[in-house]
CSV table of C-alpha atoms and ligand atoms in Angstrom, one decimal:
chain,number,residue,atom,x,y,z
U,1,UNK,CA,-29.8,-1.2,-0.5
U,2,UNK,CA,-32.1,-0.5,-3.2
U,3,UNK,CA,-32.2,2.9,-2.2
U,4,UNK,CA,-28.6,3.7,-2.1
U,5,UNK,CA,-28.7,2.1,-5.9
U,6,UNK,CA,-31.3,4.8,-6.9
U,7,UNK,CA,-29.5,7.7,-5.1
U,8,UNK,CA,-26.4,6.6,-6.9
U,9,UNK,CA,-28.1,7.1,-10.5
U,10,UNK,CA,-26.8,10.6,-11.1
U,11,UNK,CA,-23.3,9.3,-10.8
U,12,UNK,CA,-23.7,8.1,-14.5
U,13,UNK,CA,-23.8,11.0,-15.4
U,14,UNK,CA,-20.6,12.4,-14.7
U,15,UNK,CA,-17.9,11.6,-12.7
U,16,UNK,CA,-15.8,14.5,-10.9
U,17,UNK,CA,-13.7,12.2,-8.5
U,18,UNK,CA,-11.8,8.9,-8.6
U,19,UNK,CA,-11.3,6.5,-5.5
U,20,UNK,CA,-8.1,4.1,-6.2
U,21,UNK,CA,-7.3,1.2,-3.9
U,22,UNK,CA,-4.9,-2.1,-4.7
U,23,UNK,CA,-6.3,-5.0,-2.6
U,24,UNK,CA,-5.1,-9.0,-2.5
U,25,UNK,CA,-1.4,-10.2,-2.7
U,26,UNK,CA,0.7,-7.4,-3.9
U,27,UNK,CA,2.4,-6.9,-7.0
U,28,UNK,CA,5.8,-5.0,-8.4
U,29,UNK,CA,3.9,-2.5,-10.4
U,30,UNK,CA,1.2,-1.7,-8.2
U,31,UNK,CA,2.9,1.4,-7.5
U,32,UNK,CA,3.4,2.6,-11.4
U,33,UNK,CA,-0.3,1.7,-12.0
U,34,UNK,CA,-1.4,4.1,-8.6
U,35,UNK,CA,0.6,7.1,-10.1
U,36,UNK,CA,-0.9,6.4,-13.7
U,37,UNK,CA,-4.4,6.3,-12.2
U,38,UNK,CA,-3.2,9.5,-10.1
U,39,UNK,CA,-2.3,11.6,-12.7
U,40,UNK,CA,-4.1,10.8,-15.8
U,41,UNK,CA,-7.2,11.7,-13.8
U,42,UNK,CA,-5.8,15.1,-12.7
U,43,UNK,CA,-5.0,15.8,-15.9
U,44,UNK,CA,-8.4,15.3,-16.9
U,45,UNK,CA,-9.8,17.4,-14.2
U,46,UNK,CA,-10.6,14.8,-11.8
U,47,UNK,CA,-10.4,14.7,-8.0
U,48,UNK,CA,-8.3,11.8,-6.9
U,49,UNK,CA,-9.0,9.7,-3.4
U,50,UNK,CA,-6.6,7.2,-2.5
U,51,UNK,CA,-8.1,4.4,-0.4
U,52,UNK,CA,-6.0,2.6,2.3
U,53,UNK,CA,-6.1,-1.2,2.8
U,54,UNK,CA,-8.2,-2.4,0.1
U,55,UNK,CA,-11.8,-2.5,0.5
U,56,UNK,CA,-11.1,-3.2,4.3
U,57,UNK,CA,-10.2,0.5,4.0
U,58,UNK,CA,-13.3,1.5,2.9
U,59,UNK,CA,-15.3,-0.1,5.4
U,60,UNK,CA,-13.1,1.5,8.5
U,61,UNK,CA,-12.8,4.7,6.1
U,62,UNK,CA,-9.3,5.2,5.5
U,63,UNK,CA,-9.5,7.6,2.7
U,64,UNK,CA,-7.5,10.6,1.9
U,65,UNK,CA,-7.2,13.0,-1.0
U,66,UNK,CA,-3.9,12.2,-3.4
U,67,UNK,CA,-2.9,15.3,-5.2
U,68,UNK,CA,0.2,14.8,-8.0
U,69,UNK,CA,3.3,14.7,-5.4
U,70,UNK,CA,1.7,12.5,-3.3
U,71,UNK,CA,2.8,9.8,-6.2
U,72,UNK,CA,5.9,11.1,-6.8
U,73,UNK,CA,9.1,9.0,-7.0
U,74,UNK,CA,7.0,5.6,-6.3
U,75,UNK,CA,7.6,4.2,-9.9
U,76,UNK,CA,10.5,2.3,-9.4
U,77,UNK,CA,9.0,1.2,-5.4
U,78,UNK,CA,7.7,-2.4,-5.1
U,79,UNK,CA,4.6,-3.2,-2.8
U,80,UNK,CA,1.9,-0.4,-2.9
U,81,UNK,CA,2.3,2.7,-1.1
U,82,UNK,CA,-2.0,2.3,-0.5
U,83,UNK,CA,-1.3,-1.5,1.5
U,84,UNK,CA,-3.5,-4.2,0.6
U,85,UNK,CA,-5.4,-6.9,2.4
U,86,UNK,CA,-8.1,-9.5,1.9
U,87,UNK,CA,-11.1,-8.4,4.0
U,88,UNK,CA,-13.7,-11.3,4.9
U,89,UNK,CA,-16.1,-8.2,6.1
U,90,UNK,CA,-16.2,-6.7,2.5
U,91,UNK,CA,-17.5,-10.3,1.1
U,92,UNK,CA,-20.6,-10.1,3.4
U,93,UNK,CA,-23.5,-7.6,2.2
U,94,UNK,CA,-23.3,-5.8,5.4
U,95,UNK,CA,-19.8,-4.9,4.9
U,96,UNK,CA,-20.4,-3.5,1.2
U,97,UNK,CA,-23.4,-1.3,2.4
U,98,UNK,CA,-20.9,-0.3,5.3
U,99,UNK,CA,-17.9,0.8,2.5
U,100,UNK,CA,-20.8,2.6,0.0
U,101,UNK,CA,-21.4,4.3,2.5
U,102,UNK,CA,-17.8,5.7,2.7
U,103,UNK,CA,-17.6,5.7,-0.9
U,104,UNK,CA,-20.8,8.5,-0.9
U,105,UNK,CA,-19.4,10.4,2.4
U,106,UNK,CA,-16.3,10.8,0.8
U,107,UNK,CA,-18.2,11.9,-2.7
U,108,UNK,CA,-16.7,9.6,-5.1
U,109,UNK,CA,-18.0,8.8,-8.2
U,110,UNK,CA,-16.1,5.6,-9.7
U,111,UNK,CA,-13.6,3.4,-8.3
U,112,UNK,CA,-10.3,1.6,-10.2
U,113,UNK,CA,-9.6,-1.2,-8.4
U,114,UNK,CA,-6.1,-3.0,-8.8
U,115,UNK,CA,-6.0,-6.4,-7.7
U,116,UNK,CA,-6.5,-10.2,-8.7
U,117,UNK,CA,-9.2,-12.4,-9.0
U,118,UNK,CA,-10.4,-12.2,-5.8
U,119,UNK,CA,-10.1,-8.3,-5.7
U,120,UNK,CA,-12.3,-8.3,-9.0
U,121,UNK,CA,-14.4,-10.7,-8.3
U,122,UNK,CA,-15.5,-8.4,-5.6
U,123,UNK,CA,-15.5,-5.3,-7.7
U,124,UNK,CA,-18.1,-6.8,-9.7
U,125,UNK,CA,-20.0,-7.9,-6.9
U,126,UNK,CA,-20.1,-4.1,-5.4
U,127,UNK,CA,-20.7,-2.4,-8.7
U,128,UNK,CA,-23.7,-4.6,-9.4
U,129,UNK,CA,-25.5,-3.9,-6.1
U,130,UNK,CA,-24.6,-0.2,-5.8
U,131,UNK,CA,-24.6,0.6,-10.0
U,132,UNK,CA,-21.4,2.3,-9.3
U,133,UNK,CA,-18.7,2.8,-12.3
U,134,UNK,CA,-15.3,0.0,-11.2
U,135,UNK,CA,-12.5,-0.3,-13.7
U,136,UNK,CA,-10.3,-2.7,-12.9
U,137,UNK,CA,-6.7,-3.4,-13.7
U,138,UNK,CA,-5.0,-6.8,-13.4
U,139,UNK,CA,-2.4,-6.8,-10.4
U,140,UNK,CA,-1.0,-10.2,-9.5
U,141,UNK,CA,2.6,-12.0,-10.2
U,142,UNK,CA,0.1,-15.0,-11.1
U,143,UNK,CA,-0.9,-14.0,-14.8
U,144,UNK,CA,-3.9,-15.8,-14.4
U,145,UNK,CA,-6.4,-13.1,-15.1
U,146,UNK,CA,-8.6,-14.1,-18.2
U,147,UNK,CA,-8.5,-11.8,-21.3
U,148,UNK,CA,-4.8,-10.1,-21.1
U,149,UNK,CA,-2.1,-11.6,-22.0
U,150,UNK,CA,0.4,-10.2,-18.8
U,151,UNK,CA,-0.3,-8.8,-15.9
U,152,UNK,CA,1.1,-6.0,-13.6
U,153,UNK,CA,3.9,-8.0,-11.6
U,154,UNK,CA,4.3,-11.1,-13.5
U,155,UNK,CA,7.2,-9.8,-15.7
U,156,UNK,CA,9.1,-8.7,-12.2
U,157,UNK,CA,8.3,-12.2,-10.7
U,158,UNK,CA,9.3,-14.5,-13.6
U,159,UNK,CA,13.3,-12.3,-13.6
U,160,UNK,CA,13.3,-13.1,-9.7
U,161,UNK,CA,12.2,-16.4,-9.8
U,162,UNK,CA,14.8,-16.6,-12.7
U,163,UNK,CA,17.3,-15.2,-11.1
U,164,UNK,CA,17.1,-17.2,-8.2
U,165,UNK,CA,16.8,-20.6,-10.1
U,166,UNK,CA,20.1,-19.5,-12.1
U,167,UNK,CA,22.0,-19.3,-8.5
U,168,UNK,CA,19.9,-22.8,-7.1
U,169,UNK,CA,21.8,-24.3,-10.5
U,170,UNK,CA,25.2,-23.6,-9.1
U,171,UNK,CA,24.8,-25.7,-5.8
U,172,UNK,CA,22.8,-28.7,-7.8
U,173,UNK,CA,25.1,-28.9,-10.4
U,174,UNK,CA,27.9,-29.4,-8.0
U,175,UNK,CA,26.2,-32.0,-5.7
U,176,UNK,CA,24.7,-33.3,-8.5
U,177,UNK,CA,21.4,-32.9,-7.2
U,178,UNK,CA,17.9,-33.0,-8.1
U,179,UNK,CA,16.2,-30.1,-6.7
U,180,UNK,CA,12.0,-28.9,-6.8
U,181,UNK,CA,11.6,-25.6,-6.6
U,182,UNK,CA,8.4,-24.2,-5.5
U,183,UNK,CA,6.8,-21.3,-7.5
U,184,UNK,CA,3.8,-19.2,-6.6
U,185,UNK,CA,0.6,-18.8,-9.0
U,186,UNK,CA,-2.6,-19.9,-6.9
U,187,UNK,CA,-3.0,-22.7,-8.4
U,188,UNK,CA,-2.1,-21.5,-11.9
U,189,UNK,CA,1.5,-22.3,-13.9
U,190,UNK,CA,2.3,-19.4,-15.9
U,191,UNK,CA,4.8,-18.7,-13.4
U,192,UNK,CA,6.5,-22.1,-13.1
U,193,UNK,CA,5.8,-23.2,-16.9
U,194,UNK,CA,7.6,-19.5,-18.3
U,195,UNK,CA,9.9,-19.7,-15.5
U,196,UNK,CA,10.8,-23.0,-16.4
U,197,UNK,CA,12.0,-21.7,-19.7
U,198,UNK,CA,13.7,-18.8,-18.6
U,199,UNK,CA,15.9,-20.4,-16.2
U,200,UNK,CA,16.9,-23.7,-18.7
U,201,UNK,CA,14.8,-25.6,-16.2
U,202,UNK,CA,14.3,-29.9,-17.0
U,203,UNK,CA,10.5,-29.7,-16.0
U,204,UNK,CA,7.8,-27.8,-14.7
U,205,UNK,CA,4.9,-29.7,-13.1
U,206,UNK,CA,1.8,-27.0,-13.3
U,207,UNK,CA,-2.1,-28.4,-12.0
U,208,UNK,CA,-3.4,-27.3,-15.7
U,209,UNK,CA,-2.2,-30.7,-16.8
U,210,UNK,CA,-1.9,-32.6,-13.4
U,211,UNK,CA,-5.4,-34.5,-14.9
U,212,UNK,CA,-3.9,-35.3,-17.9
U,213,UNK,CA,-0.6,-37.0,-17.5
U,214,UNK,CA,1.1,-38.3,-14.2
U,215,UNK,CA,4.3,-35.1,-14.6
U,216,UNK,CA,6.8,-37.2,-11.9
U,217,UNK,CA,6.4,-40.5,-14.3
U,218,UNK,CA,6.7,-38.7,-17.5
U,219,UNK,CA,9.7,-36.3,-16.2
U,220,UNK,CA,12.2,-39.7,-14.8
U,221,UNK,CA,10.7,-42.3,-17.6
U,222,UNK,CA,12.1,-39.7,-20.4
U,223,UNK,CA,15.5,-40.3,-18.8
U,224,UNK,CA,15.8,-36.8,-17.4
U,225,UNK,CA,19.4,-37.9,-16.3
U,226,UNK,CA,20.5,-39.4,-19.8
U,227,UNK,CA,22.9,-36.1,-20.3
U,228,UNK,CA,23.4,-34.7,-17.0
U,229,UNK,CA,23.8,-35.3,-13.5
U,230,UNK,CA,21.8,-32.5,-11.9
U,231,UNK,CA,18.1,-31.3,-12.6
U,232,UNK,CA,16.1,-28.6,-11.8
U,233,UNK,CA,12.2,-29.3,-12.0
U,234,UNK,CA,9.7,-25.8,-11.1
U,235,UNK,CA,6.5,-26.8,-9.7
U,236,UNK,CA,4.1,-24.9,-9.2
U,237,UNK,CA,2.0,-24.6,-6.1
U,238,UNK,CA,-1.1,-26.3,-6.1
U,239,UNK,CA,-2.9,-28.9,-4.3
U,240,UNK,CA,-3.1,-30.7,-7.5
U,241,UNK,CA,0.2,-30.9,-7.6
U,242,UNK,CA,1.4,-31.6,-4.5
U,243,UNK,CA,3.7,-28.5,-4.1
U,244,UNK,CA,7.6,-29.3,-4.0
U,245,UNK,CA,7.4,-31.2,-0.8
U,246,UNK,CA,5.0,-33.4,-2.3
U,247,UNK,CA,7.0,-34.0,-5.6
U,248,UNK,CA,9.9,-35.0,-3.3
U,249,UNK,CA,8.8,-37.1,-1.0
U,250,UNK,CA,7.0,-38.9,-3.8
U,251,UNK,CA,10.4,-39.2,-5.4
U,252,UNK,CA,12.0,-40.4,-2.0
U,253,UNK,CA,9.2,-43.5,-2.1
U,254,UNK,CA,9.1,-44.4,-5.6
U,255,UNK,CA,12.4,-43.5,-7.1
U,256,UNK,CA,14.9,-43.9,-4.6
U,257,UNK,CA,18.5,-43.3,-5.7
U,258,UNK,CA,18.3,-39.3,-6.2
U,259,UNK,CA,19.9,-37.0,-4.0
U,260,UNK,CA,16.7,-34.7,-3.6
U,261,UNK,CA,16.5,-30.7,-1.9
U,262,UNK,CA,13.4,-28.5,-2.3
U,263,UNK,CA,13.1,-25.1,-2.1
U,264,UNK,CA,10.0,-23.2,-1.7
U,265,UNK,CA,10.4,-19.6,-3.0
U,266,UNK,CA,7.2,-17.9,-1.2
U,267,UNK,CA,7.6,-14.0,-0.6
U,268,UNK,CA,10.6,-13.1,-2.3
U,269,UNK,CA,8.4,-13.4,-5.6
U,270,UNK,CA,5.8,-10.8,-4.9
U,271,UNK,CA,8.6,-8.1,-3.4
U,272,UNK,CA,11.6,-5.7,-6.0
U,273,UNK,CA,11.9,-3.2,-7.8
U,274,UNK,CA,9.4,-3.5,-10.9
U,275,UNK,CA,11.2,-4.6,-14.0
U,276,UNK,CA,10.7,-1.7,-16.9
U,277,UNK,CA,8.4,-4.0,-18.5
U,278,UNK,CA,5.7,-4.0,-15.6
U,279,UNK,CA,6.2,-0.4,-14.7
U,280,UNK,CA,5.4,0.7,-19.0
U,281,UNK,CA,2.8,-2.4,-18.4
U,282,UNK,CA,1.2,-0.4,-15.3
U,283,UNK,CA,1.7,3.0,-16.8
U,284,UNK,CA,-0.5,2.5,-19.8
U,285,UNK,CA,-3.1,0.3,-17.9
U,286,UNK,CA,-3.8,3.3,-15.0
U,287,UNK,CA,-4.0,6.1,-17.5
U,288,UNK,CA,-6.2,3.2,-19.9
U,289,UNK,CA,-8.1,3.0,-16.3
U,290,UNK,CA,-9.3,7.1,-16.8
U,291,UNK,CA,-9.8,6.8,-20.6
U,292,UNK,CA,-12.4,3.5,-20.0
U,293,UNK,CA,-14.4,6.3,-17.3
U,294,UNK,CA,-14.4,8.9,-19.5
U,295,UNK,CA,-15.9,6.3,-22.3
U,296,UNK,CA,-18.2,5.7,-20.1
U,297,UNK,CA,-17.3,1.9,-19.5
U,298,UNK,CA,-18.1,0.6,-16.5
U,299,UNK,CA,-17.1,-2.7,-14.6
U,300,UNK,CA,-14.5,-3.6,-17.1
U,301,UNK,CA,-10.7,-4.9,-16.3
U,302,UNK,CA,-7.7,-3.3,-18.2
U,303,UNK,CA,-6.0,-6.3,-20.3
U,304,UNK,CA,-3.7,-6.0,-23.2
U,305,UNK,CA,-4.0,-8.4,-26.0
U,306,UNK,CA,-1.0,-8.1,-28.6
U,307,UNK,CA,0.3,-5.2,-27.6
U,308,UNK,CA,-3.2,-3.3,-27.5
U,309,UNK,CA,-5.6,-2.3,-24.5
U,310,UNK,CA,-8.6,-3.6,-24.3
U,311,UNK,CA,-11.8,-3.6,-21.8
U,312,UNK,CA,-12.2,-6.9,-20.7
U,313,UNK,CA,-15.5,-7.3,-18.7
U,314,UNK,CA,-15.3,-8.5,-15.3
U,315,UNK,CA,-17.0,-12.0,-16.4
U,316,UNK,CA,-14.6,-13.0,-18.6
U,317,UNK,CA,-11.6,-12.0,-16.8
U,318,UNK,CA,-12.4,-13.7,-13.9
U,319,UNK,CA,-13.8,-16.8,-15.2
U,320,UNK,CA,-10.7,-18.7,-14.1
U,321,UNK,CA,-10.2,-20.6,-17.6
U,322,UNK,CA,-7.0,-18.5,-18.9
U,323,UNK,CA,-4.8,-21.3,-21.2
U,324,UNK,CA,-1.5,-22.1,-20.7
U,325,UNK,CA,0.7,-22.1,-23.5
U,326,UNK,CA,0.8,-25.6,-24.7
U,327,UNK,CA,3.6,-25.0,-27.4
U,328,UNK,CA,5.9,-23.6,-24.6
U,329,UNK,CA,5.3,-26.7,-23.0
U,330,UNK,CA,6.5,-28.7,-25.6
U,331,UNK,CA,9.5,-26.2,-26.2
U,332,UNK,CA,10.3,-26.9,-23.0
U,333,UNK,CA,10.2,-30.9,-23.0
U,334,UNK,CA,12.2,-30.4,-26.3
U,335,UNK,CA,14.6,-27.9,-24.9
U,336,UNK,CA,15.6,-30.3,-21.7
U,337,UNK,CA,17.0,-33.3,-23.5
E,1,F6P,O1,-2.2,-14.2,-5.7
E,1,F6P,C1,-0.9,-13.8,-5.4
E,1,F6P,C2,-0.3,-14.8,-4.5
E,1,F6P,O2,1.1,-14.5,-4.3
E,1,F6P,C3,-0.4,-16.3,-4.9
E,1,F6P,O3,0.6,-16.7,-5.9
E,1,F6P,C4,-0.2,-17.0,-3.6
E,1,F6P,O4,-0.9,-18.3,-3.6
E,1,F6P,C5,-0.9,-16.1,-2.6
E,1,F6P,O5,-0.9,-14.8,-3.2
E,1,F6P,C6,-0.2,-16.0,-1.3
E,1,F6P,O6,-1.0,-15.2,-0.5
E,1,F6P,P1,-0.5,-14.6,1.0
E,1,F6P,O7,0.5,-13.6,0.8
E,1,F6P,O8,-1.7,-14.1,1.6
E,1,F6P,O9,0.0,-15.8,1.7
């Protein structure tokens, strides 16, 4: 190891190609962010190497050269045109000394990796051991990267979620219903807390506050039914908070007298067409990708912070302590009377 480490020193120096890969769940954007990398680093010069599969792709070497058509008319395409997994073979030191070695055969220099936590989490690890230049850039619908205020795909995900909470209201309101309805966001509830107010939701139960304050009691002692007959409550999943399914069979046992439905929304929040927000979102973040190499920062994620890039280093972002808003929260309690 410690020799491929030395080997790798004149890489510092200057960096003539770019390997790009998107790893983890998927996001609408990923696509807009694999063209920005693409062509901001042919602009400046650089080769481009696009990188199948994630980092499993590295270790079975599924690399090929991507020239400027080869991202042409992806913008508006959701999923990523490179596929993604989670490979358990790149989290073992074997399987990292395995993909460097792809990464030298293949001569590239620095890698922008597009991912989530996990996917950066292992960026770090692999730049450490092999000193090799990673930018990151925040790819997930779950927003709960550290250190950037959005990121690529949560926009997209929030207007589906939306937009299917807005047609779930139809059929509750004329039951007269009380339905959950199960967001994504590994174990975080920027999805279900913003979706929540988006969609004129009643509740949204998120694990950030699962310690605090027992959600269910709070939600029916506040008389969620004193002005209407049908609610919608978003939770989000977690196993602190039981999911939807917990939420209703909890309701079934202790509060019997509602008319209960759940509905898990799973996959259909990670797939579309990117909304214009995530694909400008994406588009600044890749080409912010090439401008981080070329200042010579290394290991660093792309966030955005009020409306401005900044490096965020790979510590922070993944650090797993991002806030919720607790104003929103209260906007929303306020908002549901
Ligand atoms: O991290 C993105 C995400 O969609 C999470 O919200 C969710 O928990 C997870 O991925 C689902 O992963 P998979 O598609 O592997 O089931």
């Amino acid at each position: 190891m410690r020799t491929f480490a030395a080997q790798n020193f004149y890489i510092m120096a200057s960096i003539k190609c770019v390997g790009i890969l998107t790893s983890g769940g998927d996001a609408p954007g990923m696509n807009a962010a694999i063209r920005a990398v693409t062509r901001a680093a042919i602009y400046n010069g650089w080769e481009v190497k696009g990188i199948y599969r994630g980092y499993k792709g590295l270790i079975t070497d599924e690399v090929s050269a991507f020239k400027t058509n080869n991202v042409s008319n992806i913008i508006q395409q959701g999923g990523t045109i490179l596929k993604t997994a989670r490979s358990q073979e790149f989290m073992t030191p074997e399987g990292r000394r395995v993909a460097y070695e792809t990464v030298r055969r293949h001569q590239i220099d620095a890698l922008v990796v597009i991912g989530g936590d996990g996917s950066l989490t292992g960026a770090r690890i692999f730049a450490q051991e092999y000193n090799l230049p990673i930018v990151g850039l925040p790819g997930t619908i779950d927003n709960d990267l550290a250190g950037t205020d959005t990121t690529i795909g949560y926009d997209t995900a929030l207007n589906t979620i939306m937009e299917a909470v807005d047609k779930i209201r139809d059929t509750a309101s004329s039951h007269e219903r009380l339905f959950f309805i199960e967001v994504m966001g590994r174990g975080a509830g920027f999805l279900a807390l913003n979706g929540a107010v988006a969609s004129g939701a009643e509740a949204a139960i998120i694990p950030e506050i699962c310690t605090e304050v027992d959600q269910l009691e709070d939600l029916i002692k506040n008389g969620f039914r004193k002005s209407k007959n049908s609610s919608i409550v978003l939770v989000a999943e977690s196993e602190l908070t039981g999911g939807a399914m917990g939420m209703a069979d909890r309701v079934k046992k202790e509060y019997p007298g509602y008319d209960v439905r759940v509905t898990i929304l799973g996959h259909i929040q990670r797939g579309g067409s990117p909304s214009a927000s995530d694909r400008i979102l994406a588009s600044r973040m890749g080409a912010a990708a090439i401008d981080a190499l070329l200042d010579d920062q290394r290991n660093v994620m792309i966030g955005i912070q009020n409306e401005k890039i900044v490096y965020v280093p790979f510590s922070k972002a993944i650090k797993d302590d991002k806030p919720i808003d607790r104003d929103l929260l209260n906007t929303l309690r306020i908002l549901s009377i």
